[in-house]
């Protein structure tokens, strides 16, 4: 009788609203070799398993997806939107990202195109309160539309763009991302000093952007 009552109560309870839709946009351009790709995917999977990140995703009934991006017309959503309601959901997602096969290897860097495709990808989760694109990259955009041209439509759709700049030379990619890529309330850039530093920095970044916002103002 108690079990039946519990089941009935669960069925009668309203579904929790999605408070966060997080799209992970991963750089797979020609400047990223096989080992560096593996560092990104393994590091991201490890970061998702972090207790702070997992708790935040579950608490917000989050939806998470992943896009691989490189040159113009070469962006693909390789991990579809995944609802996160339990720790098992987090572990399953992390395993899927860890095993996500690379789609491209030898193309340019089209950050603006990546943002455009990522923006459209939010259509199935438009009901989520907060929408965030998490862009990782190791170089400036050198093909396709300029990333800054996407800011207006991203703002109109209430999408925040944060970035992790993987510094590998003297370009000052962090400054470039600040000036040209990030957008939205509280948007930020985290710097990784080379790919070896990526796992620690992506964990810090996900902790920061998944933590439930006390106030949120769509602009």
PDB file of C-alpha atoms in Angstrom:
ATOM      1  CA  UNK A   1       0.000   0.000   0.000  1.00  0.00           C
ATOM      2  CA  UNK A   2       2.833   2.443   0.901  1.00  0.00           C
ATOM      3  CA  UNK A   3       4.607   1.638  -2.374  1.00  0.00           C
ATOM      4  CA  UNK A   4       1.433   2.200  -4.371  1.00  0.00           C
ATOM      5  CA  UNK A   5       0.786   5.509  -2.608  1.00  0.00           C
ATOM      6  CA  UNK A   6       4.345   6.638  -3.325  1.00  0.00           C
ATOM      7  CA  UNK A   7       3.981   5.805  -6.998  1.00  0.00           C
ATOM      8  CA  UNK A   8       0.677   7.660  -7.225  1.00  0.00           C
ATOM      9  CA  UNK A   9       2.194  10.684  -5.503  1.00  0.00           C
ATOM     10  CA  UNK A  10       5.138  10.689  -7.889  1.00  0.00           C
ATOM     11  CA  UNK A  11       2.826  10.494 -10.884  1.00  0.00           C
ATOM     12  CA  UNK A  12       0.701  13.324  -9.535  1.00  0.00           C
ATOM     13  CA  UNK A  13       3.666  15.606  -8.849  1.00  0.00           C
ATOM     14  CA  UNK A  14       4.256  18.286 -11.485  1.00  0.00           C
ATOM     15  CA  UNK A  15       7.415  17.962 -13.571  1.00  0.00           C
ATOM     16  CA  UNK A  16      10.276  20.151 -12.407  1.00  0.00           C
ATOM     17  CA  UNK A  17      11.029  23.062 -14.670  1.00  0.00           C
ATOM     18  CA  UNK A  18      14.370  23.146 -16.475  1.00  0.00           C
ATOM     19  CA  UNK A  19      16.454  25.957 -15.011  1.00  0.00           C
ATOM     20  CA  UNK A  20      19.595  25.483 -17.121  1.00  0.00           C
ATOM     21  CA  UNK A  21      20.335  24.433 -20.698  1.00  0.00           C
ATOM     22  CA  UNK A  22      24.105  24.059 -21.140  1.00  0.00           C
ATOM     23  CA  UNK A  23      25.670  23.509 -24.557  1.00  0.00           C
ATOM     24  CA  UNK A  24      29.330  22.466 -24.588  1.00  0.00           C
ATOM     25  CA  UNK A  25      31.002  23.681 -27.821  1.00  0.00           C
ATOM     26  CA  UNK A  26      34.314  21.856 -28.337  1.00  0.00           C
ATOM     27  CA  UNK A  27      37.076  22.992 -30.711  1.00  0.00           C
ATOM     28  CA  UNK A  28      38.156  20.187 -33.083  1.00  0.00           C
ATOM     29  CA  UNK A  29      39.983  22.391 -35.610  1.00  0.00           C
ATOM     30  CA  UNK A  30      43.266  21.453 -37.269  1.00  0.00           C
ATOM     31  CA  UNK A  31      45.339  23.038 -34.491  1.00  0.00           C
ATOM     32  CA  UNK A  32      43.997  20.408 -32.057  1.00  0.00           C
ATOM     33  CA  UNK A  33      45.850  17.104 -32.380  1.00  0.00           C
ATOM     34  CA  UNK A  34      44.558  13.717 -31.305  1.00  0.00           C
ATOM     35  CA  UNK A  35      46.012  13.850 -27.815  1.00  0.00           C
ATOM     36  CA  UNK A  36      44.657  17.361 -27.271  1.00  0.00           C
ATOM     37  CA  UNK A  37      41.197  16.299 -28.408  1.00  0.00           C
ATOM     38  CA  UNK A  38      41.323  13.443 -25.915  1.00  0.00           C
ATOM     39  CA  UNK A  39      42.410  15.833 -23.140  1.00  0.00           C
ATOM     40  CA  UNK A  40      39.375  18.007 -23.856  1.00  0.00           C
ATOM     41  CA  UNK A  41      36.831  15.193 -23.879  1.00  0.00           C
ATOM     42  CA  UNK A  42      38.278  13.313 -20.908  1.00  0.00           C
ATOM     43  CA  UNK A  43      38.681  16.562 -18.967  1.00  0.00           C
ATOM     44  CA  UNK A  44      35.097  17.581 -19.641  1.00  0.00           C
ATOM     45  CA  UNK A  45      33.761  14.169 -18.642  1.00  0.00           C
ATOM     46  CA  UNK A  46      35.790  14.280 -15.427  1.00  0.00           C
ATOM     47  CA  UNK A  47      34.506  17.794 -14.682  1.00  0.00           C
ATOM     48  CA  UNK A  48      30.890  16.701 -15.120  1.00  0.00           C
ATOM     49  CA  UNK A  49      31.457  13.958 -12.537  1.00  0.00           C
ATOM     50  CA  UNK A  50      32.670  16.557 -10.018  1.00  0.00           C
ATOM     51  CA  UNK A  51      30.305  16.643  -7.047  1.00  0.00           C
ATOM     52  CA  UNK A  52      29.677  20.400  -7.210  1.00  0.00           C
ATOM     53  CA  UNK A  53      28.893  20.284 -10.927  1.00  0.00           C
ATOM     54  CA  UNK A  54      26.731  17.155 -10.684  1.00  0.00           C
ATOM     55  CA  UNK A  55      24.729  18.547  -7.749  1.00  0.00           C
ATOM     56  CA  UNK A  56      24.145  21.837  -9.597  1.00  0.00           C
ATOM     57  CA  UNK A  57      22.949  20.109 -12.766  1.00  0.00           C
ATOM     58  CA  UNK A  58      20.571  17.844 -10.868  1.00  0.00           C
ATOM     59  CA  UNK A  59      19.200  20.657  -8.710  1.00  0.00           C
ATOM     60  CA  UNK A  60      18.362  22.675 -11.818  1.00  0.00           C
ATOM     61  CA  UNK A  61      16.887  19.777 -13.797  1.00  0.00           C
ATOM     62  CA  UNK A  62      19.419  20.741 -16.438  1.00  0.00           C
ATOM     63  CA  UNK A  63      19.619  19.836 -20.100  1.00  0.00           C
ATOM     64  CA  UNK A  64      23.145  19.323 -21.491  1.00  0.00           C
ATOM     65  CA  UNK A  65      24.373  18.869 -25.063  1.00  0.00           C
ATOM     66  CA  UNK A  66      27.679  18.928 -26.961  1.00  0.00           C
ATOM     67  CA  UNK A  67      28.664  20.388 -30.329  1.00  0.00           C
ATOM     68  CA  UNK A  68      31.942  19.695 -32.112  1.00  0.00           C
ATOM     69  CA  UNK A  69      33.050  22.641 -34.258  1.00  0.00           C
ATOM     70  CA  UNK A  70      35.830  23.614 -36.625  1.00  0.00           C
ATOM     71  CA  UNK A  71      35.720  25.468 -39.984  1.00  0.00           C
ATOM     72  CA  UNK A  72      32.724  27.055 -41.703  1.00  0.00           C
ATOM     73  CA  UNK A  73      29.875  24.588 -42.334  1.00  0.00           C
ATOM     74  CA  UNK A  74      31.535  22.010 -40.100  1.00  0.00           C
ATOM     75  CA  UNK A  75      29.693  21.976 -36.814  1.00  0.00           C
ATOM     76  CA  UNK A  76      27.733  19.013 -35.498  1.00  0.00           C
ATOM     77  CA  UNK A  77      25.689  18.310 -32.367  1.00  0.00           C
ATOM     78  CA  UNK A  78      27.251  14.955 -31.505  1.00  0.00           C
ATOM     79  CA  UNK A  79      25.652  14.561 -28.062  1.00  0.00           C
ATOM     80  CA  UNK A  80      21.918  15.418 -28.100  1.00  0.00           C
ATOM     81  CA  UNK A  81      20.138  17.277 -25.326  1.00  0.00           C
ATOM     82  CA  UNK A  82      20.217  15.083 -22.245  1.00  0.00           C
ATOM     83  CA  UNK A  83      17.993  15.635 -19.212  1.00  0.00           C
ATOM     84  CA  UNK A  84      19.887  15.545 -15.912  1.00  0.00           C
ATOM     85  CA  UNK A  85      17.685  14.481 -13.007  1.00  0.00           C
ATOM     86  CA  UNK A  86      19.844  11.922 -11.186  1.00  0.00           C
ATOM     87  CA  UNK A  87      23.504  11.113 -10.576  1.00  0.00           C
ATOM     88  CA  UNK A  88      23.151   8.218 -12.988  1.00  0.00           C
ATOM     89  CA  UNK A  89      22.125  10.712 -15.674  1.00  0.00           C
ATOM     90  CA  UNK A  90      25.330  12.652 -15.006  1.00  0.00           C
ATOM     91  CA  UNK A  91      27.472   9.515 -15.179  1.00  0.00           C
ATOM     92  CA  UNK A  92      25.800   8.358 -18.383  1.00  0.00           C
ATOM     93  CA  UNK A  93      26.354  11.761 -19.993  1.00  0.00           C
ATOM     94  CA  UNK A  94      29.995  11.873 -18.884  1.00  0.00           C
ATOM     95  CA  UNK A  95      30.604   8.400 -20.312  1.00  0.00           C
ATOM     96  CA  UNK A  96      29.003   9.402 -23.601  1.00  0.00           C
ATOM     97  CA  UNK A  97      31.162  12.523 -23.887  1.00  0.00           C
ATOM     98  CA  UNK A  98      34.268  10.525 -22.992  1.00  0.00           C
ATOM     99  CA  UNK A  99      33.499   8.142 -25.846  1.00  0.00           C
ATOM    100  CA  UNK A 100      32.373  10.775 -28.362  1.00  0.00           C
ATOM    101  CA  UNK A 101      34.270  10.127 -31.606  1.00  0.00           C
ATOM    102  CA  UNK A 102      35.956  13.077 -33.278  1.00  0.00           C
ATOM    103  CA  UNK A 103      34.159  14.192 -36.468  1.00  0.00           C
ATOM    104  CA  UNK A 104      36.782  16.451 -38.146  1.00  0.00           C
ATOM    105  CA  UNK A 105      40.562  16.862 -37.911  1.00  0.00           C
ATOM    106  CA  UNK A 106      42.071  19.220 -40.492  1.00  0.00           C
ATOM    107  CA  UNK A 107      39.976  22.357 -40.858  1.00  0.00           C
ATOM    108  CA  UNK A 108      40.002  26.019 -39.863  1.00  0.00           C
ATOM    109  CA  UNK A 109      38.569  27.865 -36.852  1.00  0.00           C
ATOM    110  CA  UNK A 110      35.103  29.345 -37.376  1.00  0.00           C
ATOM    111  CA  UNK A 111      33.923  30.519 -33.956  1.00  0.00           C
ATOM    112  CA  UNK A 112      31.120  32.668 -35.366  1.00  0.00           C
ATOM    113  CA  UNK A 113      29.717  29.667 -37.245  1.00  0.00           C
ATOM    114  CA  UNK A 114      29.964  27.577 -34.086  1.00  0.00           C
ATOM    115  CA  UNK A 115      27.947  30.159 -32.158  1.00  0.00           C
ATOM    116  CA  UNK A 116      25.322  30.347 -34.922  1.00  0.00           C
ATOM    117  CA  UNK A 117      24.810  26.575 -34.983  1.00  0.00           C
ATOM    118  CA  UNK A 118      24.820  26.401 -31.189  1.00  0.00           C
ATOM    119  CA  UNK A 119      22.150  29.109 -30.974  1.00  0.00           C
ATOM    120  CA  UNK A 120      19.794  27.207 -33.283  1.00  0.00           C
ATOM    121  CA  UNK A 121      20.444  24.021 -31.297  1.00  0.00           C
ATOM    122  CA  UNK A 122      18.597  25.481 -28.300  1.00  0.00           C
ATOM    123  CA  UNK A 123      15.209  25.182 -30.035  1.00  0.00           C
ATOM    124  CA  UNK A 124      14.244  21.897 -28.281  1.00  0.00           C
ATOM    125  CA  UNK A 125      15.080  23.368 -24.855  1.00  0.00           C
ATOM    126  CA  UNK A 126      13.751  26.889 -25.357  1.00  0.00           C
ATOM    127  CA  UNK A 127      11.651  26.423 -22.202  1.00  0.00           C
ATOM    128  CA  UNK A 128      14.745  26.331 -19.967  1.00  0.00           C
ATOM    129  CA  UNK A 129      15.145  29.430 -17.824  1.00  0.00           C
ATOM    130  CA  UNK A 130      18.862  29.964 -18.386  1.00  0.00           C
ATOM    131  CA  UNK A 131      20.698  29.103 -21.602  1.00  0.00           C
ATOM    132  CA  UNK A 132      24.498  28.942 -21.722  1.00  0.00           C
ATOM    133  CA  UNK A 133      27.014  28.134 -24.460  1.00  0.00           C
ATOM    134  CA  UNK A 134      30.372  26.958 -23.112  1.00  0.00           C
ATOM    135  CA  UNK A 135      32.946  27.522 -25.884  1.00  0.00           C
ATOM    136  CA  UNK A 136      36.436  26.043 -25.730  1.00  0.00           C
ATOM    137  CA  UNK A 137      39.120  27.027 -28.219  1.00  0.00           C
ATOM    138  CA  UNK A 138      42.858  27.365 -28.800  1.00  0.00           C
ATOM    139  CA  UNK A 139      42.844  30.018 -31.516  1.00  0.00           C
ATOM    140  CA  UNK A 140      41.147  33.089 -32.951  1.00  0.00           C
ATOM    141  CA  UNK A 141      38.448  32.792 -35.584  1.00  0.00           C
ATOM    142  CA  UNK A 142      39.961  32.695 -39.083  1.00  0.00           C
ATOM    143  CA  UNK A 143      37.037  31.619 -41.248  1.00  0.00           C
ATOM    144  CA  UNK A 144      33.327  32.341 -41.646  1.00  0.00           C
ATOM    145  CA  UNK A 145      31.339  35.106 -39.976  1.00  0.00           C
ATOM    146  CA  UNK A 146      32.980  37.078 -37.198  1.00  0.00           C
ATOM    147  CA  UNK A 147      31.886  35.847 -33.739  1.00  0.00           C
ATOM    148  CA  UNK A 148      31.002  39.386 -32.575  1.00  0.00           C
ATOM    149  CA  UNK A 149      28.268  39.525 -35.250  1.00  0.00           C
ATOM    150  CA  UNK A 150      26.366  36.820 -33.362  1.00  0.00           C
ATOM    151  CA  UNK A 151      26.022  38.822 -30.158  1.00  0.00           C
ATOM    152  CA  UNK A 152      22.784  40.583 -31.122  1.00  0.00           C
ATOM    153  CA  UNK A 153      20.819  37.427 -31.949  1.00  0.00           C
ATOM    154  CA  UNK A 154      22.281  35.563 -28.969  1.00  0.00           C
ATOM    155  CA  UNK A 155      21.168  38.395 -26.691  1.00  0.00           C
ATOM    156  CA  UNK A 156      17.710  38.380 -28.280  1.00  0.00           C
ATOM    157  CA  UNK A 157      17.432  34.665 -27.484  1.00  0.00           C
ATOM    158  CA  UNK A 158      18.657  35.201 -23.891  1.00  0.00           C
ATOM    159  CA  UNK A 159      21.711  33.009 -24.465  1.00  0.00           C
ATOM    160  CA  UNK A 160      24.895  33.640 -22.478  1.00  0.00           C
ATOM    161  CA  UNK A 161      28.248  32.692 -23.999  1.00  0.00           C
ATOM    162  CA  UNK A 162      31.189  31.854 -21.725  1.00  0.00           C
ATOM    163  CA  UNK A 163      34.574  30.684 -22.970  1.00  0.00           C
ATOM    164  CA  UNK A 164      37.685  28.789 -21.981  1.00  0.00           C
ATOM    165  CA  UNK A 165      40.758  30.099 -23.788  1.00  0.00           C
ATOM    166  CA  UNK A 166      43.445  27.454 -24.238  1.00  0.00           C
ATOM    167  CA  UNK A 167      46.595  29.559 -24.506  1.00  0.00           C
ATOM    168  CA  UNK A 168      49.260  27.897 -26.669  1.00  0.00           C
ATOM    169  CA  UNK A 169      51.215  30.902 -28.023  1.00  0.00           C
ATOM    170  CA  UNK A 170      51.505  34.678 -27.560  1.00  0.00           C
ATOM    171  CA  UNK A 171      48.163  35.532 -29.219  1.00  0.00           C
ATOM    172  CA  UNK A 172      46.454  36.500 -25.913  1.00  0.00           C
ATOM    173  CA  UNK A 173      43.410  34.424 -26.759  1.00  0.00           C
ATOM    174  CA  UNK A 174      41.838  35.308 -23.423  1.00  0.00           C
ATOM    175  CA  UNK A 175      41.626  38.979 -24.423  1.00  0.00           C
ATOM    176  CA  UNK A 176      40.301  38.017 -27.861  1.00  0.00           C
ATOM    177  CA  UNK A 177      37.497  35.974 -26.316  1.00  0.00           C
ATOM    178  CA  UNK A 178      36.651  38.830 -23.940  1.00  0.00           C
ATOM    179  CA  UNK A 179      36.421  41.301 -26.807  1.00  0.00           C
ATOM    180  CA  UNK A 180      34.794  39.168 -29.501  1.00  0.00           C
ATOM    181  CA  UNK A 181      33.112  36.028 -28.175  1.00  0.00           C
ATOM    182  CA  UNK A 182      31.516  36.150 -24.735  1.00  0.00           C
ATOM    183  CA  UNK A 183      28.158  37.808 -24.275  1.00  0.00           C
ATOM    184  CA  UNK A 184      25.263  37.982 -21.841  1.00  0.00           C
ATOM    185  CA  UNK A 185      24.780  38.791 -18.144  1.00  0.00           C
ATOM    186  CA  UNK A 186      27.811  37.731 -16.106  1.00  0.00           C
ATOM    187  CA  UNK A 187      29.627  36.228 -19.110  1.00  0.00           C
ATOM    188  CA  UNK A 188      33.245  35.279 -18.406  1.00  0.00           C
ATOM    189  CA  UNK A 189      36.430  33.732 -19.795  1.00  0.00           C
ATOM    190  CA  UNK A 190      38.577  31.148 -18.025  1.00  0.00           C
ATOM    191  CA  UNK A 191      42.200  30.721 -19.134  1.00  0.00           C
ATOM    192  CA  UNK A 192      43.951  27.360 -19.513  1.00  0.00           C
ATOM    193  CA  UNK A 193      47.721  27.616 -19.838  1.00  0.00           C
ATOM    194  CA  UNK A 194      48.032  24.961 -22.513  1.00  0.00           C
ATOM    195  CA  UNK A 195      46.059  21.779 -22.966  1.00  0.00           C
ATOM    196  CA  UNK A 196      47.671  20.209 -19.902  1.00  0.00           C
ATOM    197  CA  UNK A 197      45.895  22.827 -17.784  1.00  0.00           C
ATOM    198  CA  UNK A 198      42.540  22.298 -19.501  1.00  0.00           C
ATOM    199  CA  UNK A 199      41.086  19.591 -17.191  1.00  0.00           C
ATOM    200  CA  UNK A 200      41.509  21.712 -14.060  1.00  0.00           C
ATOM    201  CA  UNK A 201      40.216  24.877 -15.715  1.00  0.00           C
ATOM    202  CA  UNK A 202      37.177  23.281 -17.338  1.00  0.00           C
ATOM    203  CA  UNK A 203      36.220  21.914 -13.922  1.00  0.00           C
ATOM    204  CA  UNK A 204      36.477  25.413 -12.412  1.00  0.00           C
ATOM    205  CA  UNK A 205      34.500  26.817 -15.329  1.00  0.00           C
ATOM    206  CA  UNK A 206      31.683  24.275 -15.076  1.00  0.00           C
ATOM    207  CA  UNK A 207      31.484  24.786 -11.314  1.00  0.00           C
ATOM    208  CA  UNK A 208      31.057  28.502 -11.899  1.00  0.00           C
ATOM    209  CA  UNK A 209      28.534  28.396 -14.726  1.00  0.00           C
ATOM    210  CA  UNK A 210      26.376  25.549 -13.463  1.00  0.00           C
ATOM    211  CA  UNK A 211      25.952  26.919  -9.956  1.00  0.00           C
ATOM    212  CA  UNK A 212      22.402  28.148  -9.588  1.00  0.00           C
ATOM    213  CA  UNK A 213      22.109  31.867 -10.136  1.00  0.00           C
ATOM    214  CA  UNK A 214      20.554  33.782  -7.246  1.00  0.00           C
ATOM    215  CA  UNK A 215      19.196  36.354  -9.643  1.00  0.00           C
ATOM    216  CA  UNK A 216      18.858  36.159 -13.381  1.00  0.00           C
ATOM    217  CA  UNK A 217      17.949  39.038 -15.640  1.00  0.00           C
ATOM    218  CA  UNK A 218      17.390  38.345 -19.324  1.00  0.00           C
ATOM    219  CA  UNK A 219      18.637  41.245 -21.394  1.00  0.00           C
TER     220      UNK A 219
END
